[in-house]
Amino acid sequence: MAQTTSSTSESRPDTPPFRYTAKLAEQIETTWQDRWEREGTFHTPNPVGDLSAGFDRVADRPKLYVLDMFPYPSGAGLHVGHPLGYIGTDVYARYKRMLGFNVLHTMGYDAFGLPAEQYAVQTGQHPRVTTEANIANMRRQLRRLGLGHDSRRSIATTDVDYYRWTQWIFLQIYNAWYDTDADRARPIDDLIAELDAGTREPAEGTNPFGRPWAELSPTERRVVVDNHRLAYLHEAPVNWCPGLGTVLANEEVTPEGRSERGNFPVFRRPLKQWMMRITAYADRLLRDLDLLDWPEAIKQQQRNWIGRSEGARITFPTVAPDGGEGPGIEIFTTRPDTLFGATYMVLAPEHPLVEELTVPEWPDDGIPASARDLWTGGHDRPADAVAAYRRRASSRSDVERQVETREKTGVFLGSFAVNPATGERIPVFIADYVLMGYGTGAIMAVPGEDERDWAFAEVFDLPIIRTVQPPEGWEGKAYTGDGPSINSANDEVDLNGLHIDEAKRRIIEWLEAKGIGKGTVTTKLRDWLFSRQRFWGEPFPIVYDPDDGLPRALPESMLPVELPDIEDYRPVTFADDDDTSEPVPPLARATDWVEVTLDLGEGPKRYRRETNTMPQWAGSCWYELRYLDPNNDKAFVDPENERYWMGPQHEGDCGGVDLYVGGAEHAVLHLLYARFWHKVLYDLGHVSSLEPFRRLFNQGMIQAAAYTDRRGMYVDAHEVVEREDGTFWYGDEQVNREFGKMGKSLKNTVTPDEMYESYGADTLRLYEMFTGPLDQSRPWDTKAVVGVFRLLQRIWRNVVDEDTGELVVSDGELDDDTRRKLHRTIADVRDGMENLRFNVSIAKITELNNHITQRWPDGGAPRAVIEPLVLMLAPLAPHIAEELWSRLGHERSVCAERFPEPDPAWLADETVEVAVQLNGKVRQRVVVPATDDPAELEAAVRADPKVAALLEGRTVRKAIAVPGRLVNFVVA
RNA sequence: GCCGGCGUAGCCCAACGGCAGAGGCGCGUCCCUUAGGAGGACGUCAGUGUGGGUUCGAAUCCCACCGCCGGCACCA
């Protein structure tokens, strides 16, 4: 078949030889891409180091650091949805460069992680082989788009030179602790010195030995110090995912209790794992959101995730079975003011005090006959009831908990606590509506002021005491709003009449004075589980000493710790639902690598390497810093380079990347982790910026039509045709249209390569930028692409004769009308560029070009308008702009030229048409001389006979004149 | 349920509180063309989700509701 359908804009025999066709576009584009590469057009100089050549040329210019969320190099290649953000940043960076900024813009690859490993397993190749092939393919696809990246700065997280520094940063974190007095991280050696000097006690919960520091053995001291570190080993219930063969961070588990990647079931089970003490930074991560220019939605998600709440911890005494004193139960509440209304207590089923508080026999009194079966679970002995309930709670997956109605369940432990405010004896329950992972895992239940407690109290027939006066006519159950306290006084403290805030303050004072409670802050954020049982990740720079089993950090001089070559890098995975399985890191099989003799200061000794690897997020926690100084082998980044590109720009500025563009799906994972690392590096004096990303922008998603047949199966969207009546057909079958994310599963993928083939890269770039503001999602519509393609053809025709290839521009003077149009356009195009609303810029360029076409239909438009037009096009469609610029006789790349500036003198018209309104309704339009003076304008308008006629016989009460726009007469 | 975002022609989208339309798709007519065509010219379509309020004037600001999208959710 000689005739293919791809000949959309292909030259046909009668096509003029110099028409801008896809074929010509391709020639132009590849030529300029080669030249950019050859000349290093986008090489950006640093203040110091190996990339500093030429810095003195730009030293006095403003700087701009533009960053894209770097991609994971997938084996599937790109579709047209992927580069939306990359094109946006490229246009912005090119524009700013033409304004004289020293712009840093590059692109790297986030290449470690599960998908790379899975893809490698599928294709039977080593992950490094597939990863590198995928990166090469992606580089090729992106290069063809004409992105103006400094290719010298590109990195992949899998490069040994890169992950060496990832390991180095891990060591910084490991060798640091959080000084809560100074509210910052400090080197661990400072802590040891202070402990030795006796000027500091070990922090709460870090000394399990119960003896002072001075009396501890060296090994015990090591344990205490390790308990302070920002990276620490911890045995605790973690998210174990047998289907992936690894544990996962909380952030990687969906609310349904499944893995975000792969959607496998996740089980909680206790394991010893590396953790990062991100909770130490919770307050600062929350507070500093206010310094950031980020979308409100993302800030909100981070606030939600951190979940800070202020309240109090209160210890409730308990009554032992023999009538003596039992263990105290510590609870957390955000409503200490409601203490007088606490009529029972609830522990999480997994709470460590449950066994101790479970009495041998049901008490004789205190259980209401009406709900006895519920309280006891129908069991004769409390221990049986508790065991049965616990079994049931642990077997229920989170999914089941979601599906079930929130009918409250629980059982009585048989023991009682004492409400410290009222002295009343109150029963203690376990119930699964209290979670071990939040607060202290125990609550005081105040049914009067809490809906969940109310629901439980109703079912279990427990007393309800209101402690806040509900408003007049309140018919609801629990009242959670504000109001004066009631029923809240004892001999020592009286809250009655106080509103919530004041009541909280008063009761906390009382609790603290009595030593039974104190005001505290709790966060939902947990420490970050940092180890994975996978092969394809950064090895930890950690070994274990066989003598004490404790970890030892490797010194900096032993970095990098390279991944060993092993035969079988596949993870050990299990049946999805095999919750009895144990994680087995693949690196454990590399026995030659694991067993190692090192001299860590005690002479050569056998050690065992850590066989877990770091999570995928590690590499993306700091790549923005490495772009600044990618080849530096003395430091992860030279401080001077960091200060220049990312340092605070003025008093009160947090510093960071000037524009960071990426999808909204990383709201809490990458963005939170990267902020955390950055703050640690800041505390330790390695960076000058407080935050990594000052301005964040979420690009929209490109969606595409997908079609389903009668059976609900997706059919190839390329083959579907729309009929006149608006119905869609696949062959002779009518199909149903829906919109969704582009991808294989919906069979609606459109690739950049198809677009290059039919139109060229400039058209693709222009189309993606034209369909809407960058932050908006929009549907892909292949047949609408031709609109911007025509625009490029028309611009081309205004410069180049399609038959001869000769220039058709003249050297004539501009008429005033065109000059005004030009300057108006320049102002508007700039405005669109500044605000990342490239759609507006393109529309204004189109308008100017339409004007030129109409004014000079047979060519001959003056250079004075054509050249600025080409310059304005340059950031958007750089190849055609370069080509036209060079054909116009310029030697230099258009990238080195200055963006046109609007002349204010030509922004205003000599005469303007203003609207004349009567009471806000437009009644007349008149042309009057332009003026800035409202009084002059009003006079001019009144002088118009049509207006005079309009006002005939009416009383003008007031006239509002807005220069350049309108005059509104308010008439009786 | 709570939080955030968005609703303007058939579709994608513009409009410092000031004349609702910049641009494109689609559609229609005509020109070029043996023909087809994604070449050219001209034209076509909404009163801004709904209801209130502020204002001389509201797509724009405020309130309530409706719809769509996203996030969180037994978090004490």
mmCIF file of N, CA, C and O (backbone and C1' of nucleotides) in Angstrom, chain A residues 8 12 300-301 333-334 408 433-435 438 452 524 759 770-771 773 776 790 794 797 837 839 843 847 913 925 960 965 968, chain B residues 3-4 12-16 18-20 22-26 36-42 56-57 71-76:
data_model
loop_
_atom_site.group_PDB
_atom_site.id
_atom_site.type_symbol
_atom_site.label_atom_id
_atom_site.label_comp_id
_atom_site.label_asym_id
_atom_site.label_seq_id
_atom_site.Cartn_x
_atom_site.Cartn_y
_atom_site.Cartn_z
ATOM 1 N N THR A 8 -1.371 12.914 6.754
ATOM 2 C CA THR A 8 -2.227 14.033 7.118
ATOM 3 C C THR A 8 -1.751 15.350 6.549
ATOM 4 O O THR A 8 -2.457 16.000 5.797
ATOM 5 N N ARG A 12 1.842 16.681 -0.714
ATOM 6 C CA ARG A 12 1.312 15.993 -1.877
ATOM 7 C C ARG A 12 1.997 16.607 -3.078
ATOM 8 O O ARG A 12 2.706 17.614 -2.950
ATOM 9 N N GLN A 300 -3.014 21.760 52.256
ATOM 10 C CA GLN A 300 -4.072 21.177 53.070
ATOM 11 C C GLN A 300 -3.832 19.689 53.288
ATOM 12 O O GLN A 300 -3.995 19.168 54.387
ATOM 13 N N GLN A 301 -3.417 19.010 52.225
ATOM 14 C CA GLN A 301 -3.162 17.576 52.356
ATOM 15 C C GLN A 301 -2.008 17.313 53.312
ATOM 16 O O GLN A 301 -2.030 16.351 54.068
ATOM 17 N N THR A 333 -6.514 13.495 75.021
ATOM 18 C CA THR A 333 -7.782 14.086 74.611
ATOM 19 C C THR A 333 -7.550 15.495 74.096
ATOM 20 O O THR A 333 -6.646 16.192 74.570
ATOM 21 N N THR A 334 -8.352 15.884 73.107
ATOM 22 C CA THR A 334 -8.289 17.273 72.654
ATOM 23 C C THR A 334 -9.309 18.110 73.425
ATOM 24 O O THR A 334 -9.396 19.306 73.234
ATOM 25 N N LYS A 408 -21.096 0.297 67.125
ATOM 26 C CA LYS A 408 -20.016 0.189 68.107
ATOM 27 C C LYS A 408 -20.005 -1.200 68.758
ATOM 28 O O LYS A 408 -21.040 -1.736 69.125
ATOM 29 N N TYR A 433 -12.998 0.957 68.070
ATOM 30 C CA TYR A 433 -13.064 2.340 67.561
ATOM 31 C C TYR A 433 -11.954 3.193 68.155
ATOM 32 O O TYR A 433 -11.771 4.332 67.747
ATOM 33 N N VAL A 434 -11.205 2.629 69.057
ATOM 34 C CA VAL A 434 -10.006 3.312 69.537
ATOM 35 C C VAL A 434 -8.797 2.618 68.919
ATOM 36 O O VAL A 434 -8.684 1.397 68.945
ATOM 37 N N LEU A 435 -7.920 3.442 68.337
ATOM 38 C CA LEU A 435 -6.801 2.902 67.573
ATOM 39 C C LEU A 435 -5.515 3.001 68.369
ATOM 40 O O LEU A 435 -5.234 4.030 68.995
ATOM 41 N N TYR A 438 -2.826 5.990 67.508
ATOM 42 C CA TYR A 438 -3.025 7.430 67.672
ATOM 43 C C TYR A 438 -3.073 7.795 69.143
ATOM 44 O O TYR A 438 -3.690 7.092 69.952
ATOM 45 N N ARG A 452 -18.939 9.599 68.717
ATOM 46 C CA ARG A 452 -18.598 8.172 68.767
ATOM 47 C C ARG A 452 -18.862 7.605 70.155
ATOM 48 O O ARG A 452 -19.408 6.510 70.311
ATOM 49 N N LYS A 524 -0.747 12.950 63.881
ATOM 50 C CA LYS A 524 -1.090 11.708 63.205
ATOM 51 C C LYS A 524 0.137 11.165 62.474
ATOM 52 O O LYS A 524 0.260 9.969 62.255
ATOM 53 N N TYR A 759 2.732 16.274 12.572
ATOM 54 C CA TYR A 759 2.808 17.732 12.670
ATOM 55 C C TYR A 759 4.168 18.289 13.064
ATOM 56 O O TYR A 759 4.474 19.438 12.776
ATOM 57 N N PHE A 770 -1.743 25.311 24.465
ATOM 58 C CA PHE A 770 -2.881 26.120 24.036
ATOM 59 C C PHE A 770 -4.211 25.672 24.638
ATOM 60 O O PHE A 770 -5.148 26.453 24.743
ATOM 61 N N THR A 771 -4.279 24.420 25.042
ATOM 62 C CA THR A 771 -5.590 23.891 25.440
ATOM 63 C C THR A 771 -6.072 24.390 26.802
ATOM 64 O O THR A 771 -7.186 24.067 27.197
ATOM 65 N N PRO A 773 -4.901 26.807 30.734
ATOM 66 C CA PRO A 773 -3.843 27.165 31.677
ATOM 67 C C PRO A 773 -3.153 25.901 32.169
ATOM 68 O O PRO A 773 -3.769 24.835 32.243
ATOM 69 N N GLN A 776 -4.643 23.259 34.631
ATOM 70 C CA GLN A 776 -5.957 22.690 34.414
ATOM 71 C C GLN A 776 -5.887 21.359 33.655
ATOM 72 O O GLN A 776 -5.136 21.231 32.706
ATOM 73 N N ARG A 790 -2.001 25.084 11.822
ATOM 74 C CA ARG A 790 -2.313 26.142 10.846
ATOM 75 C C ARG A 790 -1.690 27.468 11.252
ATOM 76 O O ARG A 790 -1.218 28.223 10.410
ATOM 77 N N ARG A 794 0.699 29.713 8.978
ATOM 78 C CA ARG A 794 0.386 31.103 8.600
ATOM 79 C C ARG A 794 1.520 32.050 8.975
ATOM 80 O O ARG A 794 1.817 32.998 8.239
ATOM 81 N N ARG A 797 4.171 31.570 6.450
ATOM 82 C CA ARG A 797 3.838 32.209 5.169
ATOM 83 C C ARG A 797 4.035 33.713 5.210
ATOM 84 O O ARG A 797 4.247 34.335 4.183
ATOM 85 N N ARG A 837 0.093 31.047 31.851
ATOM 86 C CA ARG A 837 -1.143 30.910 31.079
ATOM 87 C C ARG A 837 -0.765 31.091 29.614
ATOM 88 O O ARG A 837 -1.082 32.096 28.993
ATOM 89 N N ASN A 839 -1.789 29.641 27.102
ATOM 90 C CA ASN A 839 -2.918 29.668 26.166
ATOM 91 C C ASN A 839 -3.252 31.095 25.769
ATOM 92 O O ASN A 839 -3.584 31.367 24.616
ATOM 93 N N ALA A 843 -2.940 32.842 22.023
ATOM 94 C CA ALA A 843 -4.088 33.506 21.388
ATOM 95 C C ALA A 843 -3.709 34.909 20.926
ATOM 96 O O ALA A 843 -4.103 35.346 19.853
ATOM 97 N N GLU A 847 -3.665 36.459 17.188
ATOM 98 C CA GLU A 847 -4.361 37.682 16.834
ATOM 99 C C GLU A 847 -3.462 38.626 16.025
ATOM 100 O O GLU A 847 -3.875 39.160 15.001
ATOM 101 N N GLU A 913 -13.337 53.730 22.113
ATOM 102 C CA GLU A 913 -14.779 53.584 22.108
ATOM 103 C C GLU A 913 -15.198 53.249 23.534
ATOM 104 O O GLU A 913 -14.732 52.260 24.097
ATOM 105 N N ARG A 925 -22.720 53.436 22.396
ATOM 106 C CA ARG A 925 -21.262 53.409 22.345
ATOM 107 C C ARG A 925 -20.787 54.616 21.574
ATOM 108 O O ARG A 925 -21.310 54.889 20.494
ATOM 109 N N ILE A 960 -20.531 58.036 36.758
ATOM 110 C CA ILE A 960 -19.254 57.382 37.038
ATOM 111 C C ILE A 960 -18.520 57.234 35.720
ATOM 112 O O ILE A 960 -19.015 56.583 34.798
ATOM 113 N N ARG A 965 -12.923 52.998 29.451
ATOM 114 C CA ARG A 965 -13.904 51.925 29.527
ATOM 115 C C ARG A 965 -15.331 52.433 29.286
ATOM 116 O O ARG A 965 -15.942 52.086 28.301
ATOM 117 N N ASN A 968 -21.053 55.688 33.264
ATOM 118 C CA ASN A 968 -22.353 55.200 33.724
ATOM 119 C C ASN A 968 -23.120 56.357 34.330
ATOM 120 O O ASN A 968 -22.664 56.992 35.276
ATOM 121 P P C B 3 -15.832 22.021 56.225
ATOM 122 O "O5'" C B 3 -14.420 21.848 55.518
ATOM 123 C "C5'" C B 3 -13.215 22.049 56.242
ATOM 124 C "C4'" C B 3 -12.032 21.691 55.375
ATOM 125 C "C3'" C B 3 -11.994 22.372 54.020
ATOM 126 O "O3'" C B 3 -11.538 23.705 54.083
ATOM 127 C "C1'" C B 3 -11.518 20.080 53.747
ATOM 128 P P G B 4 -12.090 24.762 52.967
ATOM 129 O "O5'" G B 4 -11.294 24.331 51.663
ATOM 130 C "C5'" G B 4 -9.882 24.479 51.602
ATOM 131 C "C4'" G B 4 -9.352 23.830 50.355
ATOM 132 C "C3'" G B 4 -9.927 24.343 49.044
ATOM 133 O "O3'" G B 4 -9.377 25.572 48.645
ATOM 134 C "C1'" G B 4 -9.856 21.994 48.994
ATOM 135 P P C B 12 -15.810 21.446 27.400
ATOM 136 O "O5'" C B 12 -14.376 21.923 26.897
ATOM 137 C "C5'" C B 12 -13.375 20.955 26.622
ATOM 138 C "C4'" C B 12 -12.140 21.641 26.105
ATOM 139 C "C3'" C B 12 -11.656 22.804 26.950
ATOM 140 O "O3'" C B 12 -10.974 22.371 28.106
ATOM 141 C "C1'" C B 12 -11.549 23.390 24.669
ATOM 142 P P C B 13 -10.960 23.275 29.418
ATOM 143 O "O5'" C B 13 -10.066 24.503 28.955
ATOM 144 C "C5'" C B 13 -10.303 25.810 29.434
ATOM 145 C "C4'" C B 13 -9.868 26.783 28.386
ATOM 146 C "C3'" C B 13 -9.925 28.238 28.817
ATOM 147 O "O3'" C B 13 -8.713 28.581 29.464
ATOM 148 C "C1'" C B 13 -10.985 27.998 26.714
ATOM 149 P P A B 14 -8.686 29.792 30.499
ATOM 150 O "O5'" A B 14 -8.614 31.043 29.519
ATOM 151 C "C5'" A B 14 -9.632 31.988 29.533
ATOM 152 C "C4'" A B 14 -9.231 33.120 28.653
ATOM 153 C "C3'" A B 14 -9.494 34.486 29.280
ATOM 154 O "O3'" A B 14 -8.374 34.955 29.981
ATOM 155 C "C1'" A B 14 -10.599 34.343 27.198
ATOM 156 P P A B 15 -8.549 35.577 31.435
ATOM 157 O "O5'" A B 15 -9.520 36.829 31.208
ATOM 158 C "C5'" A B 15 -9.047 38.016 30.570
ATOM 159 C "C4'" A B 15 -10.196 38.940 30.307
ATOM 160 C "C3'" A B 15 -10.996 39.366 31.544
ATOM 161 O "O3'" A B 15 -10.414 40.479 32.187
ATOM 162 C "C1'" A B 15 -12.471 38.619 29.874
ATOM 163 P P C B 16 -9.549 40.177 33.542
ATOM 164 O "O5'" C B 16 -9.970 41.271 34.606
ATOM 165 C "C5'" C B 16 -9.427 42.549 34.550
ATOM 166 C "C4'" C B 16 -8.458 42.772 35.666
ATOM 167 C "C3'" C B 16 -9.097 43.168 36.995
ATOM 168 O "O3'" C B 16 -9.406 42.035 37.799
ATOM 169 C "C1'" C B 16 -7.536 44.804 36.377
ATOM 170 P P G B 18 -13.645 44.933 35.884
ATOM 171 O "O5'" G B 18 -14.713 45.712 35.017
ATOM 172 C "C5'" G B 18 -15.955 45.075 34.719
ATOM 173 C "C4'" G B 18 -16.731 45.972 33.787
ATOM 174 C "C3'" G B 18 -15.902 46.513 32.636
ATOM 175 O "O3'" G B 18 -16.765 46.673 31.528
ATOM 176 C "C1'" G B 18 -16.631 48.316 33.986
ATOM 177 P P C B 19 -16.917 45.502 30.510
ATOM 178 O "O5'" C B 19 -17.793 46.275 29.437
ATOM 179 C "C5'" C B 19 -19.054 46.823 29.819
ATOM 180 C "C4'" C B 19 -19.972 46.686 28.645
ATOM 181 C "C3'" C B 19 -19.903 45.298 27.987
ATOM 182 O "O3'" C B 19 -21.197 44.927 27.535
ATOM 183 C "C1'" C B 19 -19.214 46.942 26.450
ATOM 184 P P A B 20 -22.020 43.940 28.448
ATOM 185 O "O5'" A B 20 -21.090 42.653 28.516
ATOM 186 C "C5'" A B 20 -21.019 41.841 27.395
ATOM 187 C "C4'" A B 20 -19.790 40.992 27.485
ATOM 188 C "C3'" A B 20 -19.549 40.211 26.211
ATOM 189 O "O3'" A B 20 -18.767 41.004 25.336
ATOM 190 C "C1'" A B 20 -19.477 38.756 28.076
ATOM 191 P P A B 22 -13.633 40.230 20.881
ATOM 192 O "O5'" A B 22 -12.118 39.759 20.829
ATOM 193 C "C5'" A B 22 -11.892 38.352 20.963
ATOM 194 C "C4'" A B 22 -10.423 38.140 21.110
ATOM 195 C "C3'" A B 22 -9.919 36.955 20.323
ATOM 196 O "O3'" A B 22 -9.684 37.307 18.972
ATOM 197 C "C1'" A B 22 -9.109 36.837 22.529
ATOM 198 P P G B 23 -10.264 36.401 17.794
ATOM 199 O "O5'" G B 23 -9.429 35.080 17.989
ATOM 200 C "C5'" G B 23 -8.016 35.128 17.913
ATOM 201 C "C4'" G B 23 -7.443 33.831 18.375
ATOM 202 C "C3'" G B 23 -8.105 32.596 17.773
ATOM 203 O "O3'" G B 23 -7.647 32.329 16.457
ATOM 204 C "C1'" G B 23 -7.893 32.295 20.099
ATOM 205 P P G B 24 -8.633 31.660 15.417
ATOM 206 O "O5'" G B 24 -8.667 30.165 15.942
ATOM 207 C "C5'" G B 24 -7.479 29.392 15.919
ATOM 208 C "C4'" G B 24 -7.690 28.113 16.683
ATOM 209 C "C3'" G B 24 -8.775 27.189 16.158
ATOM 210 O "O3'" G B 24 -8.377 26.479 15.001
ATOM 211 C "C1'" G B 24 -8.935 27.335 18.500
ATOM 212 P P C B 25 -9.477 26.057 13.965
ATOM 213 O "O5'" C B 25 -10.188 24.841 14.706
ATOM 214 C "C5'" C B 25 -9.458 23.671 15.031
ATOM 215 C "C4'" C B 25 -10.324 22.736 15.823
ATOM 216 C "C3'" C B 25 -11.607 22.297 15.133
ATOM 217 O "O3'" C B 25 -11.381 21.259 14.197
ATOM 218 C "C1'" C B 25 -12.087 22.902 17.351
ATOM 219 P P G B 26 -12.157 21.324 12.813
ATOM 220 O "O5'" G B 26 -13.680 21.146 13.273
ATOM 221 C "C5'" G B 26 -14.096 19.948 13.906
ATOM 222 C "C4'" G B 26 -15.511 20.085 14.383
ATOM 223 C "C3'" G B 26 -16.522 20.477 13.311
ATOM 224 O "O3'" G B 26 -16.962 19.339 12.598
ATOM 225 C "C1'" G B 26 -16.836 21.839 15.225
ATOM 226 P P G B 36 -14.187 16.569 -4.089
ATOM 227 O "O5'" G B 36 -13.242 15.851 -3.027
ATOM 228 C "C5'" G B 36 -13.495 14.508 -2.635
ATOM 229 C "C4'" G B 36 -12.266 13.924 -1.988
ATOM 230 C "C3'" G B 36 -11.700 14.722 -0.819
ATOM 231 O "O3'" G B 36 -12.356 14.433 0.393
ATOM 232 C "C1'" G B 36 -9.952 14.203 -2.305
ATOM 233 P P G B 37 -12.741 15.690 1.415
ATOM 234 O "O5'" G B 37 -11.312 16.151 1.928
ATOM 235 C "C5'" G B 37 -10.430 15.219 2.554
ATOM 236 C "C4'" G B 37 -9.056 15.801 2.608
ATOM 237 C "C3'" G B 37 -8.962 17.136 3.327
ATOM 238 O "O3'" G B 37 -8.907 16.969 4.712
ATOM 239 C "C1'" G B 37 -7.782 17.244 1.285
ATOM 240 P P A B 38 -9.767 17.934 5.673
ATOM 241 O "O5'" A B 38 -8.699 19.103 5.744
ATOM 242 C "C5'" A B 38 -8.905 20.256 6.558
ATOM 243 C "C4'" A B 38 -7.561 20.713 7.064
ATOM 244 C "C3'" A B 38 -6.460 20.693 6.012
ATOM 245 O "O3'" A B 38 -5.530 21.737 6.290
ATOM 246 C "C1'" A B 38 -5.923 19.197 7.729
ATOM 247 P P G B 39 -6.026 23.199 5.881
ATOM 248 O "O5'" G B 39 -5.195 23.312 4.534
ATOM 249 C "C5'" G B 39 -3.881 23.820 4.540
ATOM 250 C "C4'" G B 39 -3.730 24.874 3.473
ATOM 251 C "C3'" G B 39 -4.611 26.109 3.689
ATOM 252 O "O3'" G B 39 -4.028 27.046 4.558
ATOM 253 C "C1'" G B 39 -4.905 25.315 1.495
ATOM 254 P P G B 40 -4.971 27.947 5.496
ATOM 255 O "O5'" G B 40 -5.633 28.937 4.443
ATOM 256 C "C5'" G B 40 -4.852 29.958 3.812
ATOM 257 C "C4'" G B 40 -5.714 30.748 2.880
ATOM 258 C "C3'" G B 40 -6.901 31.452 3.516
ATOM 259 O "O3'" G B 40 -6.531 32.672 4.124
ATOM 260 C "C1'" G B 40 -7.618 30.314 1.595
ATOM 261 P P A B 41 -7.371 33.246 5.352
ATOM 262 O "O5'" A B 41 -8.692 33.764 4.638
ATOM 263 C "C5'" A B 41 -8.672 34.927 3.828
ATOM 264 C "C4'" A B 41 -10.053 35.221 3.311
ATOM 265 C "C3'" A B 41 -11.126 35.406 4.382
ATOM 266 O "O3'" A B 41 -11.116 36.696 4.951
ATOM 267 C "C1'" A B 41 -11.933 33.947 2.718
ATOM 268 P P C B 42 -11.587 36.914 6.489
ATOM 269 O "O5'" C B 42 -13.162 36.715 6.410
ATOM 270 C "C5'" C B 42 -13.977 37.653 5.703
ATOM 271 C "C4'" C B 42 -15.351 37.081 5.482
ATOM 272 C "C3'" C B 42 -16.171 36.806 6.738
ATOM 273 O "O3'" C B 42 -16.775 37.966 7.270
ATOM 274 C "C1'" C B 42 -16.354 34.969 5.257
ATOM 275 P P C B 56 -23.782 52.392 45.390
ATOM 276 O "O5'" C B 56 -24.177 52.275 43.854
ATOM 277 C "C5'" C B 56 -25.370 52.900 43.380
ATOM 278 C "C4'" C B 56 -25.348 52.886 41.871
ATOM 279 C "C3'" C B 56 -25.024 51.540 41.246
ATOM 280 O "O3'" C B 56 -26.170 50.720 41.153
ATOM 281 C "C1'" C B 56 -23.714 53.214 40.223
ATOM 282 P P G B 57 -26.057 49.206 41.528
ATOM 283 O "O5'" G B 57 -25.108 48.633 40.391
ATOM 284 C "C5'" G B 57 -25.610 48.555 39.054
ATOM 285 C "C4'" G B 57 -24.502 48.162 38.122
ATOM 286 C "C3'" G B 57 -23.790 46.856 38.439
ATOM 287 O "O3'" G B 57 -24.524 45.748 37.959
ATOM 288 C "C1'" G B 57 -22.204 48.521 37.941
ATOM 289 P P G B 71 -7.877 11.244 45.294
ATOM 290 O "O5'" G B 71 -7.643 11.977 46.677
ATOM 291 C "C5'" G B 71 -6.375 12.536 46.980
ATOM 292 C "C4'" G B 71 -6.457 13.367 48.224
ATOM 293 C "C3'" G B 71 -6.882 12.617 49.482
ATOM 294 O "O3'" G B 71 -5.823 11.878 50.057
ATOM 295 C "C1'" G B 71 -8.066 14.648 49.344
ATOM 296 P P C B 72 -6.172 10.525 50.827
ATOM 297 O "O5'" C B 72 -6.870 11.041 52.153
ATOM 298 C "C5'" C B 72 -6.125 11.820 53.088
ATOM 299 C "C4'" C B 72 -7.025 12.324 54.176
ATOM 300 C "C3'" C B 72 -7.826 11.276 54.923
ATOM 301 O "O3'" C B 72 -7.053 10.555 55.870
ATOM 302 C "C1'" C B 72 -9.239 13.065 54.396
ATOM 303 P P A B 73 -7.407 9.000 56.049
ATOM 304 O "O5'" A B 73 -8.812 9.064 56.803
ATOM 305 C "C5'" A B 73 -8.879 9.615 58.108
ATOM 306 C "C4'" A B 73 -10.307 9.834 58.478
ATOM 307 C "C3'" A B 73 -11.164 8.589 58.603
ATOM 308 O "O3'" A B 73 -10.898 7.905 59.810
ATOM 309 C "C1'" A B 73 -12.375 10.254 57.474
ATOM 310 P P C B 74 -11.411 6.420 59.942
ATOM 311 O "O5'" C B 74 -12.356 6.510 61.217
ATOM 312 C "C5'" C B 74 -13.309 7.549 61.341
ATOM 313 C "C4'" C B 74 -13.785 7.612 62.779
ATOM 314 C "C3'" C B 74 -12.662 7.636 63.802
ATOM 315 O "O3'" C B 74 -12.929 8.617 64.787
ATOM 316 C "C1'" C B 74 -14.191 5.924 64.304
ATOM 317 P P C B 75 -12.569 10.153 64.429
ATOM 318 O "O5'" C B 75 -11.032 10.199 64.787
ATOM 319 C "C5'" C B 75 -10.605 10.309 66.152
ATOM 320 C "C4'" C B 75 -9.308 11.090 66.189
ATOM 321 C "C3'" C B 75 -9.272 12.196 65.127
ATOM 322 O "O3'" C B 75 -9.174 13.515 65.630
ATOM 323 C "C1'" C B 75 -7.489 10.616 64.760
ATOM 324 P P A B 76 -8.552 14.174 66.675
ATOM 325 O "O5'" A B 76 -9.430 13.811 67.948
ATOM 326 C "C5'" A B 76 -8.846 13.898 69.220
ATOM 327 C "C4'" A B 76 -9.742 13.188 70.171
ATOM 328 C "C3'" A B 76 -9.153 12.942 71.564
ATOM 329 O "O3'" A B 76 -9.302 14.079 72.397
ATOM 330 C "C1'" A B 76 -10.079 10.955 70.769
#
